[in-house]
Short mmCIF file of C-alpha atoms and ligand atoms in Angstrom, two decimals:
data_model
loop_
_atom_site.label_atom_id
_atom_site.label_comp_id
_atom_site.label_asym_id
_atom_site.label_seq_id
_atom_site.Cartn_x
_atom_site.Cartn_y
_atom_site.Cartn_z
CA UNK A 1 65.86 85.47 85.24
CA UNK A 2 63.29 83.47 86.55
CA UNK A 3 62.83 83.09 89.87
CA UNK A 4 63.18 79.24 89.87
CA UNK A 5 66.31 79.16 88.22
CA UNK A 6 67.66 82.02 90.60
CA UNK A 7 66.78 79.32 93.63
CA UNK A 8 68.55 76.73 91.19
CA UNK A 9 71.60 78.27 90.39
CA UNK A 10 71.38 79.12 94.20
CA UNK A 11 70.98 75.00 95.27
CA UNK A 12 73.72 74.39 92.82
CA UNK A 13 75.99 76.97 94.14
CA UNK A 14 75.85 75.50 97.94
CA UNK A 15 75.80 71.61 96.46
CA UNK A 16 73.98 68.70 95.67
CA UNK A 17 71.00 67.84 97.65
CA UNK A 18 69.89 71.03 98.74
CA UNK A 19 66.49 72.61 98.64
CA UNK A 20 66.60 76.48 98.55
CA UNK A 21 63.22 78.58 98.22
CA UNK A 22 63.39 81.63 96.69
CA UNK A 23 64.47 84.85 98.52
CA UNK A 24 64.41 88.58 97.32
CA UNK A 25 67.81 88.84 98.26
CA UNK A 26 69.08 85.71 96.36
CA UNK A 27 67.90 87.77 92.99
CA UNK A 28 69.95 90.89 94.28
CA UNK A 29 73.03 89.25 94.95
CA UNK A 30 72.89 87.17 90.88
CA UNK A 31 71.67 90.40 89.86
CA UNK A 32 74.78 92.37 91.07
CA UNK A 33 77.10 88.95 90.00
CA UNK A 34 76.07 89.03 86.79
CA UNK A 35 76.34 92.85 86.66
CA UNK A 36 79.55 92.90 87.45
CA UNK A 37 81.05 89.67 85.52
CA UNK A 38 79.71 91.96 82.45
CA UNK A 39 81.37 94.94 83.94
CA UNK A 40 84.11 93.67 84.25
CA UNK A 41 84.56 92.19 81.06
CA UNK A 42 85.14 95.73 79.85
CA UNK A 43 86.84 97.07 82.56
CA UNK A 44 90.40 97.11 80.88
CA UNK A 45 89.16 98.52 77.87
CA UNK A 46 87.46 101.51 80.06
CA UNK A 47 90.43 102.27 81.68
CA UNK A 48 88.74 101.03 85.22
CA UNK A 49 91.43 98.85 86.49
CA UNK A 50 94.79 100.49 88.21
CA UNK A 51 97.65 98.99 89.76
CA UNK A 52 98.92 99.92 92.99
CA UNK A 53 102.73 99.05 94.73
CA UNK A 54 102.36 98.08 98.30
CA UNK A 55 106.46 98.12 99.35
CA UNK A 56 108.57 95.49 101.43
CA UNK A 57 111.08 96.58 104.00
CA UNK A 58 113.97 94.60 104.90
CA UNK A 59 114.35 93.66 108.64
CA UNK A 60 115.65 95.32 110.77
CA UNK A 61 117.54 98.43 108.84
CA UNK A 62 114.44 99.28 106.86
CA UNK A 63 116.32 99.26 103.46
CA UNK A 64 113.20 98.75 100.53
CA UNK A 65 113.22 95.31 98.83
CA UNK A 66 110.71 95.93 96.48
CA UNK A 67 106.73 95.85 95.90
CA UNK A 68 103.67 93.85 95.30
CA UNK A 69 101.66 94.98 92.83
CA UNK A 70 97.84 94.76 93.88
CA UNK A 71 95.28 95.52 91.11
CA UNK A 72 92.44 98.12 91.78
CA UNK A 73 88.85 98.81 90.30
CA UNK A 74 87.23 101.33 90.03
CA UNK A 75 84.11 101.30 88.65
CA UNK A 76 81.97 104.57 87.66
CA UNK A 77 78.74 102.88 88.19
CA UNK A 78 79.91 100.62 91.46
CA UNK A 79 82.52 102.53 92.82
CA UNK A 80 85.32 100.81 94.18
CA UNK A 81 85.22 97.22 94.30
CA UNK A 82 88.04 95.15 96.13
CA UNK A 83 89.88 92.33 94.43
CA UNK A 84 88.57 90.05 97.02
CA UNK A 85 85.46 90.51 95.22
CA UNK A 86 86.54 90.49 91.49
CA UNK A 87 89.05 88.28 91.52
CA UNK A 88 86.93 84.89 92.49
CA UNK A 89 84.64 86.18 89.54
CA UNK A 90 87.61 86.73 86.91
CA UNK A 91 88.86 83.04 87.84
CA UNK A 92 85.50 81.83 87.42
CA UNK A 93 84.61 83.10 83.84
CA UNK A 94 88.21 82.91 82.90
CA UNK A 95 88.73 86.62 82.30
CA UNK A 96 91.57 86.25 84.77
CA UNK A 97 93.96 85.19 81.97
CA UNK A 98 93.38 88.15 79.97
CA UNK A 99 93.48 90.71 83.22
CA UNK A 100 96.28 88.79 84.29
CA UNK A 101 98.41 89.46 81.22
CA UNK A 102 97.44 93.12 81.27
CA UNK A 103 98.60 93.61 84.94
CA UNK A 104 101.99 91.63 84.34
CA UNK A 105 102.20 94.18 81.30
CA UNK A 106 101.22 97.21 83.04
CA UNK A 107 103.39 96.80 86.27
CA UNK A 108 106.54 95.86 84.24
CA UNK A 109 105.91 99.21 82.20
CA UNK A 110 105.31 101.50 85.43
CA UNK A 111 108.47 99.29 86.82
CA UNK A 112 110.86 100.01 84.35
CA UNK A 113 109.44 103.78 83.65
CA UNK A 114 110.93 104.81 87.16
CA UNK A 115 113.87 102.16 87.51
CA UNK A 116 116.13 105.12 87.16
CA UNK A 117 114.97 106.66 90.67
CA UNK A 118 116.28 103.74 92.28
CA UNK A 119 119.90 102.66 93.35
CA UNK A 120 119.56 99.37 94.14
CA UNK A 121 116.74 97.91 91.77
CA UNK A 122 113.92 96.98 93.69
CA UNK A 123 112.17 93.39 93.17
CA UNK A 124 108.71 93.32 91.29
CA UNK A 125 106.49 90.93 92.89
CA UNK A 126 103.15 89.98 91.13
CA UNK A 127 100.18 87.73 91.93
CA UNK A 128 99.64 84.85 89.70
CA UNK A 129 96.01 83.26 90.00
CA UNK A 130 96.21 79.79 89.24
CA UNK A 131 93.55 79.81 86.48
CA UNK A 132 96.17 82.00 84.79
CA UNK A 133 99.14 80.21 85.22
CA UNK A 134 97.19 76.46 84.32
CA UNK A 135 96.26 78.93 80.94
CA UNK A 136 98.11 76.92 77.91
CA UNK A 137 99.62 79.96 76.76
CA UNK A 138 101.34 81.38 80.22
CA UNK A 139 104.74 80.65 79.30
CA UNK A 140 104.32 82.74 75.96
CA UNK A 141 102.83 85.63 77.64
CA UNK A 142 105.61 85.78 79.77
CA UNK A 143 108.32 85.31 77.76
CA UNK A 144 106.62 88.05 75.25
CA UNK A 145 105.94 90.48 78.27
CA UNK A 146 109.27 90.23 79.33
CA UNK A 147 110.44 90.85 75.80
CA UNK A 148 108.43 94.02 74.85
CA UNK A 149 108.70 95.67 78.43
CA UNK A 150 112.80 94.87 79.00
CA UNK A 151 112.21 93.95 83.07
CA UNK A 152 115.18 91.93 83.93
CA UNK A 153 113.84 88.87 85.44
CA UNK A 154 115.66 88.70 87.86
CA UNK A 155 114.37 91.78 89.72
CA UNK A 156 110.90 90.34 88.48
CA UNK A 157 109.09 87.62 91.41
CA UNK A 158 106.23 85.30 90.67
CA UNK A 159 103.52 85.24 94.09
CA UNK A 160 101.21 81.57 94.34
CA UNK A 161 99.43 80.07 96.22
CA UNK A 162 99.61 76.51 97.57
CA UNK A 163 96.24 75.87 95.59
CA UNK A 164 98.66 75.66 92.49
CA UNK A 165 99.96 72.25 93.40
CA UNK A 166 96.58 70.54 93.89
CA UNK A 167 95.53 68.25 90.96
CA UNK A 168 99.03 68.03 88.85
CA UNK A 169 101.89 68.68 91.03
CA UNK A 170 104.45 67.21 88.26
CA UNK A 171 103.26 70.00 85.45
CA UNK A 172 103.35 72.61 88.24
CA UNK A 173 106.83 71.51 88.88
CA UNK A 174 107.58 71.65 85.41
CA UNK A 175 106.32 75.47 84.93
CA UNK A 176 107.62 76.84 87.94
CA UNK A 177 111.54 75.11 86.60
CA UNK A 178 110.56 77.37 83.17
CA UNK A 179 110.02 80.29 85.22
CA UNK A 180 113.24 79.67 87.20
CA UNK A 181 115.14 79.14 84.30
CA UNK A 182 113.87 82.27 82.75
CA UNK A 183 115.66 83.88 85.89
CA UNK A 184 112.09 85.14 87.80
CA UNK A 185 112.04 84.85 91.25
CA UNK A 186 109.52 82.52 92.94
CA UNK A 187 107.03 83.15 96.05
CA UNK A 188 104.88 80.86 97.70
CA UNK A 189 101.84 83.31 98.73
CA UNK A 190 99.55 82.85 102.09
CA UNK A 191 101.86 80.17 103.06
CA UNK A 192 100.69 78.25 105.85
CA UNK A 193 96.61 78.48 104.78
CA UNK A 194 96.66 75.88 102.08
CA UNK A 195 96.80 72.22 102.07
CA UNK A 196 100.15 71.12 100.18
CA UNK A 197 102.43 68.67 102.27
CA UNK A 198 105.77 70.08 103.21
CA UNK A 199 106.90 67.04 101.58
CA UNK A 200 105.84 68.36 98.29
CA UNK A 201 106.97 71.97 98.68
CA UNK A 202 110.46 71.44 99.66
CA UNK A 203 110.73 69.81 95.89
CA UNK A 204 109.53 73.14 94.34
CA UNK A 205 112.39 75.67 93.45
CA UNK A 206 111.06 78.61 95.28
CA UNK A 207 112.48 81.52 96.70
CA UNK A 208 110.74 83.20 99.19
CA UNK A 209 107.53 82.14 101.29
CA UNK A 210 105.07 85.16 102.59
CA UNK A 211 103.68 84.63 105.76
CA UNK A 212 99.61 85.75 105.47
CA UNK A 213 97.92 88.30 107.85
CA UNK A 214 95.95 85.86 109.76
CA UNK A 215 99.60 84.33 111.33
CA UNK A 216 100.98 87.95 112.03
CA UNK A 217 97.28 89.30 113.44
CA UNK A 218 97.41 87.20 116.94
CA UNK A 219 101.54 88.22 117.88
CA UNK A 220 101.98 90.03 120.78
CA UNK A 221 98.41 88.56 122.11
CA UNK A 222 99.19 85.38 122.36
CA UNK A 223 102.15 84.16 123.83
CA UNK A 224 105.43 84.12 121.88
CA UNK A 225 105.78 79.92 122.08
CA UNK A 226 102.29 79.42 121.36
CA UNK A 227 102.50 81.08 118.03
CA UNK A 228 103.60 79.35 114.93
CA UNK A 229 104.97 82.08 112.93
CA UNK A 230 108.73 81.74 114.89
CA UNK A 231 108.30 77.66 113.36
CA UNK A 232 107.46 78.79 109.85
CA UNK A 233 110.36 81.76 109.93
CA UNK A 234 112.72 78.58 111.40
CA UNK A 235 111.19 75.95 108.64
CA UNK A 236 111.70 78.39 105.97
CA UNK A 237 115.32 79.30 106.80
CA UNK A 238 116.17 75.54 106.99
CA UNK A 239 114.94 75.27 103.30
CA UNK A 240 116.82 78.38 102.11
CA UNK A 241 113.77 80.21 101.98
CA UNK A 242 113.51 83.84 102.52
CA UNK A 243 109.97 85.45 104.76
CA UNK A 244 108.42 88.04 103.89
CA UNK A 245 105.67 88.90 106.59
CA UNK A 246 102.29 90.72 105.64
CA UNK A 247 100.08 93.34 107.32
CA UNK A 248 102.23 94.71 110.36
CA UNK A 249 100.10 96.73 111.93
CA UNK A 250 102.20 97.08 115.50
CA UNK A 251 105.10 97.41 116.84
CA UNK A 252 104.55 94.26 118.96
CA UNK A 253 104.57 92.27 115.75
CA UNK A 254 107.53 94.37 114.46
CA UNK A 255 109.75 93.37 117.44
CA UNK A 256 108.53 89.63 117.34
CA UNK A 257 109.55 89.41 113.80
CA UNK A 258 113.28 91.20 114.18
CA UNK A 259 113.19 88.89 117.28
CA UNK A 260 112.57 85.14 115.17
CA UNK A 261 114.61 86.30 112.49
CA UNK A 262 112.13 87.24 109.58
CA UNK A 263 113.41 88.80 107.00
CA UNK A 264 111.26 91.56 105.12
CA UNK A 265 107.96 93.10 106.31
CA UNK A 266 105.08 94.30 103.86
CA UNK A 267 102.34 96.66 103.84
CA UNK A 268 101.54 99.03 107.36
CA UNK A 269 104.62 99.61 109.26
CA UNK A 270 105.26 100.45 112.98
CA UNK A 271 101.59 101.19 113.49
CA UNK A 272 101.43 104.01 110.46
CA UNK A 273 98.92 103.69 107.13
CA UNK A 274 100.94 101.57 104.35
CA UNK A 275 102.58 104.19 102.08
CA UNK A 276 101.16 102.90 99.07
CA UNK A 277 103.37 104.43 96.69
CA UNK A 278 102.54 104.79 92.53
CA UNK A 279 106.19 103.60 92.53
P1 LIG B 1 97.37 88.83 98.91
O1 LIG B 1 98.15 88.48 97.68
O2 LIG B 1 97.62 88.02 100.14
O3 LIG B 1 97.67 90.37 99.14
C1 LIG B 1 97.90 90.98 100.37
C2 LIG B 1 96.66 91.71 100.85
O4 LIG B 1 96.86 92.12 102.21
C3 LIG B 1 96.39 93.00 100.06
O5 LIG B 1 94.97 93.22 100.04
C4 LIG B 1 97.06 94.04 100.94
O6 LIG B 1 96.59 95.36 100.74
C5 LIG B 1 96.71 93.52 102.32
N1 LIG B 1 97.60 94.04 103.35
C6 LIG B 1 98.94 94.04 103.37
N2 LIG B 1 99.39 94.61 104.47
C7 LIG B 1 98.30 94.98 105.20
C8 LIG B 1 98.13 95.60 106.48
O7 LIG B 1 99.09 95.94 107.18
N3 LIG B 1 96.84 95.80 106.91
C9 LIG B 1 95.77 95.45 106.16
N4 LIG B 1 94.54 95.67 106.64
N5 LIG B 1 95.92 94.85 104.96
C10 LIG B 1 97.17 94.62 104.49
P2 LIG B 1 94.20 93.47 98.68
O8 LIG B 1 94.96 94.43 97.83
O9 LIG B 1 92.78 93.79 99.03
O10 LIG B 1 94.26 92.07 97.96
C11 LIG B 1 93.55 90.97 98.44
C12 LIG B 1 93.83 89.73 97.62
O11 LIG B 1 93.37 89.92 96.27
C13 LIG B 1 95.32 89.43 97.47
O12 LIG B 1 95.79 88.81 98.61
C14 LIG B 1 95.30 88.57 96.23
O13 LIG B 1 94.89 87.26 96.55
C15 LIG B 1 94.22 89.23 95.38
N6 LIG B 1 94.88 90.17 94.45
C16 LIG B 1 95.17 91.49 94.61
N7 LIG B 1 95.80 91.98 93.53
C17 LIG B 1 95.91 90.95 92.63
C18 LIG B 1 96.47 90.82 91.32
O14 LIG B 1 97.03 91.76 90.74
N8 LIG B 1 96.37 89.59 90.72
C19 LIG B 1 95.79 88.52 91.34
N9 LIG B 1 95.74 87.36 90.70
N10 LIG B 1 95.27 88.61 92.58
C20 LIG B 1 95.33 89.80 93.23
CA1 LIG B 2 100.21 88.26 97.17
CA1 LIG B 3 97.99 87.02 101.97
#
């Protein structure tokens, strides 16, 4: 590329209006975009993507609810790149909808390969990116994944985000009844860090809402009243909502939670590494 259109793509990127000059670092930074939008491309084929089950704990007598599944790369020439990273890209060029399908498939297949080990069945949960689920075609996928893998759906959850509702709330509404009626559970993802009215979410028949990281990070450093996640645990409950906190990393933010009445945790508990477990 020329270095012109680097500094354009670069002005467009950040706006109208803006003058950028070119920088050696600009052409690095497309350079290793474009590299990996074409690596990853290929990266199911290859084998490159994994899944991995992060598990949920009911509060307080530590019984498993389930897992999230949280897809993985790892690429021979990049190493390991986090889906932070690759999953902005994948919306962006649209390969989400076809690494979106094969990490429904894949989980469900792992899921039901070890459903024997388990006495009470535990709940699937899987990240939906909204590019995916606005796809024409996502009701067919699922129906057809459900179909060919045998998951009930009713141990199977659906994670979004509030981003989901912006732009046509009334077809949203529409999908997520299809889901519903299908029998898969619904989870409203990162709760709290979009912009939907409560207004609007209390219409949408949802399940569970998961309280992000950056609401359980301050407990036990700020004072108890001054922190919101007690009002979003209260909200919740008053909608018939169940909570499923993220990223416990203390036993400060344990107590807090058995204390306001949430009821699952996810991800590092009491203060030890997550046991990420290949279900
Ligand atoms: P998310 O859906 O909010 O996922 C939770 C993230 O918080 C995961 O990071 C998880 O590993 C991390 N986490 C949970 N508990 C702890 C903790 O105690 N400490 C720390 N340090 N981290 C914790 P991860 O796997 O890097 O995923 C980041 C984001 O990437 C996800 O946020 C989600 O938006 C996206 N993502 C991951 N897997 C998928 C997927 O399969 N499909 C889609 N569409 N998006 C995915
Ligand atoms: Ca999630
Ligand atoms: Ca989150």
């Amino acid at each position: 590329l020329r270095q012109a259109e680097i500094a354009l793509y670069r002005a467009k990127s950040l706006g109208k209006n803006k003058v950028v000059f070119f920088q050696e670092n600009m052409q690095k930074n497309l350079e290793r975009r474009v590299s990996l939008e074409n690596m990853l491309f290929t990266a199911i084929q290859k084998k490159e993507l994994y899944l991995e089950f992060q598990p949920q704990y009911h509060i307080p007598d530590r019984r498993l609810r389930g897992f999230e599944v949280l897809v993985r790369w790892e690429s021979p020439q990049l190493g390991h790149i986090p889906p932070v990273d690759f999953i902005p890209l994948a919306e962006a060029n649209g390969s989400i909808v076809t690494i979106g399908k094969w990490i429904l498939q894949e989980a469900c297949r792992e899921y039901m390969s070890v459903l024997a080990n388990y006495e009470r069945k535990p709940t699937l949960s899987v990240n939906i990116s909204v590019v995916q689920f606005r796809s024409p075609d996502f009701m067919d996928m699922v129906r057809s994944v459900l179909a060919e893998t045998g998951i009930d759906p009713a141990n199977l959850e659906f994670e979004i985000t509030e981003s989901v509702c912006i732009n046509s709330p009334e077809q949203t509404k529409a999908i997520l009844k299809e889901l519903k009626q299908l029998g898969i559970r619904l989870s409203m993802d990162d709760f709290g860090t979009g912009y939907s009215s409560l207004s609007y979410l209390r219409t949408l028949p949802l399940d569970v809402v998961k309280i992000d990281k950056s609401f359980i990070d301050p407990i036990g450093t700020i004072p108890d009243d001054k922190n919101i996640v007690r009002s979003i645990i209260d909200m919740a409950h008053q909608l018939d909502l169940q909570v499923v906190a993220e990223g416990i990393e203390s036993l400060n933010q344990f107590d807090y939670l058995v204390r306001y009445n949430c009821d699952y945790i996810q991800g590092n508990y009491l203060g030890r590494p997550a046991p990420i477990h290949t279900l």
